[in-house]
XYZ file of C-alpha atoms in Angstrom:
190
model
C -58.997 -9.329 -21.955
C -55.594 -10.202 -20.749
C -53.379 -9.710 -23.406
C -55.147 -6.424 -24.012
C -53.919 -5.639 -20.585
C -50.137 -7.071 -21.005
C -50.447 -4.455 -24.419
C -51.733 -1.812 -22.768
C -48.827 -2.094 -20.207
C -46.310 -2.546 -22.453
C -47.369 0.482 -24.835
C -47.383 2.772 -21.289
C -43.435 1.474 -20.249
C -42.676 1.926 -24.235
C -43.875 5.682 -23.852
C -42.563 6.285 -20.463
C -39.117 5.163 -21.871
C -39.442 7.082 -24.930
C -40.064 9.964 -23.076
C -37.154 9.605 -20.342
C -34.879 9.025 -23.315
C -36.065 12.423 -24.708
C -35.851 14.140 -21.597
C -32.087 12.751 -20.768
C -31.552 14.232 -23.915
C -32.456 17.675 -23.506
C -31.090 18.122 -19.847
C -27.451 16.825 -21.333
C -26.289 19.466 -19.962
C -23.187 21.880 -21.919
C -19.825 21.864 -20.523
C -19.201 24.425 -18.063
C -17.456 27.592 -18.674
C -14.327 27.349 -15.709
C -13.306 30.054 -13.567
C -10.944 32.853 -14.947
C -7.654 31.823 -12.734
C -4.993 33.176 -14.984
C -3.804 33.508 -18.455
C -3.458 29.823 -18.702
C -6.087 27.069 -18.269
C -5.036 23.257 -18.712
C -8.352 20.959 -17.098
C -6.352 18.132 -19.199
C -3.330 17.861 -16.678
C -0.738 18.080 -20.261
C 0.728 21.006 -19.650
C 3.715 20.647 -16.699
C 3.552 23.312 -13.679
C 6.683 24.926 -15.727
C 4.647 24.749 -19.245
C 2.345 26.784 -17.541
C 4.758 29.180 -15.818
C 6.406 30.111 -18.932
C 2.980 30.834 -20.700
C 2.164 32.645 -18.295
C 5.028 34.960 -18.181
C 5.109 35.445 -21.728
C 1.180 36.241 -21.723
C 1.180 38.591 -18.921
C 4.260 40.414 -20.229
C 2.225 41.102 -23.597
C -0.401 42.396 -21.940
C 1.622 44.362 -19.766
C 3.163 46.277 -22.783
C -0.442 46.427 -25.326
C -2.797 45.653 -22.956
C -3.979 42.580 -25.271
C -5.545 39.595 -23.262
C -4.637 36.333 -24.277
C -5.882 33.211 -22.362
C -4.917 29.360 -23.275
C -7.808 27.191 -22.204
C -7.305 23.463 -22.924
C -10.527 21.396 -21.410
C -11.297 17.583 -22.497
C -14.120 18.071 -24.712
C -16.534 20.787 -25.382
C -19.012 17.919 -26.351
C -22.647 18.486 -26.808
C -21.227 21.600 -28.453
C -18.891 22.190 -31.257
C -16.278 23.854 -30.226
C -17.196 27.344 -31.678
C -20.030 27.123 -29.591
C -18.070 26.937 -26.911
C -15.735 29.203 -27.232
C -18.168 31.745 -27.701
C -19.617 31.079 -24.921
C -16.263 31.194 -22.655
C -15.708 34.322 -24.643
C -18.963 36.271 -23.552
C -18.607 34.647 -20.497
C -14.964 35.942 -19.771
C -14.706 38.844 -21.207
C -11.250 38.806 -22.438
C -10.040 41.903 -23.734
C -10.218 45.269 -22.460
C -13.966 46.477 -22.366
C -13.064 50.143 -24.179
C -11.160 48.359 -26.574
C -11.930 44.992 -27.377
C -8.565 42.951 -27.976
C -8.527 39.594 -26.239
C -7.498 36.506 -27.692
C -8.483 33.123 -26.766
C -6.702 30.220 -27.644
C -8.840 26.845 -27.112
C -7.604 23.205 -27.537
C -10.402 20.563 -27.594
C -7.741 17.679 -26.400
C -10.113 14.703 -26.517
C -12.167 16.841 -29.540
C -8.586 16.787 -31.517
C -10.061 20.356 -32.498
C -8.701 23.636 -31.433
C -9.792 27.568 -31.904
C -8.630 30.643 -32.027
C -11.307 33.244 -30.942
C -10.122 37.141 -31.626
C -12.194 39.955 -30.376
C -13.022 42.377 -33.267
C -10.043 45.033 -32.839
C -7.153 42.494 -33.164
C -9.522 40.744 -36.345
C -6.906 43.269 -38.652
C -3.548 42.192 -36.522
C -5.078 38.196 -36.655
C -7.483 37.712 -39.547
C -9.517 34.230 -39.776
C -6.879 33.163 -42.384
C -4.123 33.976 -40.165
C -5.493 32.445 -37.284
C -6.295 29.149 -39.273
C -2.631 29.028 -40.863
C -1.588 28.668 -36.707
C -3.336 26.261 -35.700
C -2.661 24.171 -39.188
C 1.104 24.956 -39.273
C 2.179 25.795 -35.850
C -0.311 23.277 -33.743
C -1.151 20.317 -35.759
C 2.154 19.615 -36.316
C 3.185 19.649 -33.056
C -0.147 17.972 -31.399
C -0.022 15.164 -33.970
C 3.727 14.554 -32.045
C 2.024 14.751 -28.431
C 4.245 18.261 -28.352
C 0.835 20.226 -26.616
C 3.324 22.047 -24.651
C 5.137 23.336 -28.022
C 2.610 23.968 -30.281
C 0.929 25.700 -27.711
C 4.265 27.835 -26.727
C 4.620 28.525 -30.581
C 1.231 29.666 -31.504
C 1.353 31.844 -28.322
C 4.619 33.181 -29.910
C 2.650 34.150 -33.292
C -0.128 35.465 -32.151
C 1.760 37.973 -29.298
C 4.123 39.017 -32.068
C 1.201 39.745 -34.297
C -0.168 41.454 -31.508
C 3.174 43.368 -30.800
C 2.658 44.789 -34.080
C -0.653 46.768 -33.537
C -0.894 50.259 -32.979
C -3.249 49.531 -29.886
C -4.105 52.257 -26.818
C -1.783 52.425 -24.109
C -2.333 49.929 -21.120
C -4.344 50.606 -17.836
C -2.001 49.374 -15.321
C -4.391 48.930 -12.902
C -6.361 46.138 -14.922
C -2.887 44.863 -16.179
C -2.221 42.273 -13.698
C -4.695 39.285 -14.162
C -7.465 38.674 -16.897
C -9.927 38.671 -14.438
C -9.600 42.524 -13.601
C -12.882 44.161 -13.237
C -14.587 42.014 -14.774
C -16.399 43.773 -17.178
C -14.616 43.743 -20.564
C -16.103 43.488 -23.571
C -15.518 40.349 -26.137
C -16.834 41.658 -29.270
């Protein structure tokens, strides 16, 4: 009768493991979605303070004269998801882009991941078509990342992308919305 005991016990903790494994599982929770601060976003600590200012400037400035939103977000990981996933999920939860409109641009860099994204809301898909957006990153960021260069082939694909940008006929600019991405915050990402 004892080792039908000892069994017994062992086939409960065997379950009750299995189970706890399962459920660690499922509540892995997704990477959160960080605040909207400003046009740039580096939770990696590459970019320098001045990185980061001149980004900035140049991103504000473009939105200032189209009204296009374009945010850099550079985050360790985007692990359990892929980083599609993610991004559309920063996307929907951001907003980027004028809501009457729809012309935001996010740029995304996976740093541990080694994967980055460029997410373009449906008015700018003419201005920066998938194929365009995947000759960027493979000509303009790889290069640059495979060098540690974030900084520059972040600064370059920013410079494609605005001039691409620069040369859509889009609606005049809102000035009152112009001054941060956060704005209202109801914009539309489709």
């Amino acid at each position: 009768n004892m080792p039908l005991a000892l069994i017994h016990k062992a086939l409960i903790a065997t379950l009750l493991i299995a189970f706890a494994a399962q459920w660690a599982r499922a509540t892995n929770a997704v990477q959160p979605v960080p605040a909207l601060t400003g046009h740039v976003i580096d939770q990696t600590g590459t970019l320098t303070a001045a990185d980061i200012s001149a980004l900035e400037a140049q991103l504000v400035a473009t939105e200032q004269s189209k009204g296009s939103q374009v945010v850099v977000l550079m985050v360790p990981t985007t692990a359990p998801e892929d980083i599609a996933s993610y991004a559309n999920r920063v996307g929907n939860a951001w907003k980027i882009g004028r809501k009457d409109v729809g012309d935001g641009v996010l740029l995304l860099v996976a740093k541990n991941d080694r994967k980055m994204r460029i997410e373009v809301a449906k008015t700018l898909e003419g201005a920066i078509p998938d194929v365009l957006a995947a000759r960027i990153i493979d000509e303009t960021m790889k290069p640059r990342f495979r060098s540690n260069d974030f900084a520059g082939g972040i600064d370059a694909a920013v410079g494609q992308i605005t001039s691409l940008i620069q040369g859509e006929s889009l609606p005049a600019p809102a000035w009152e919305s112009a001054e941060s991405p956060q704005g209202d915050g109801e914009r539309d990402w489709e």
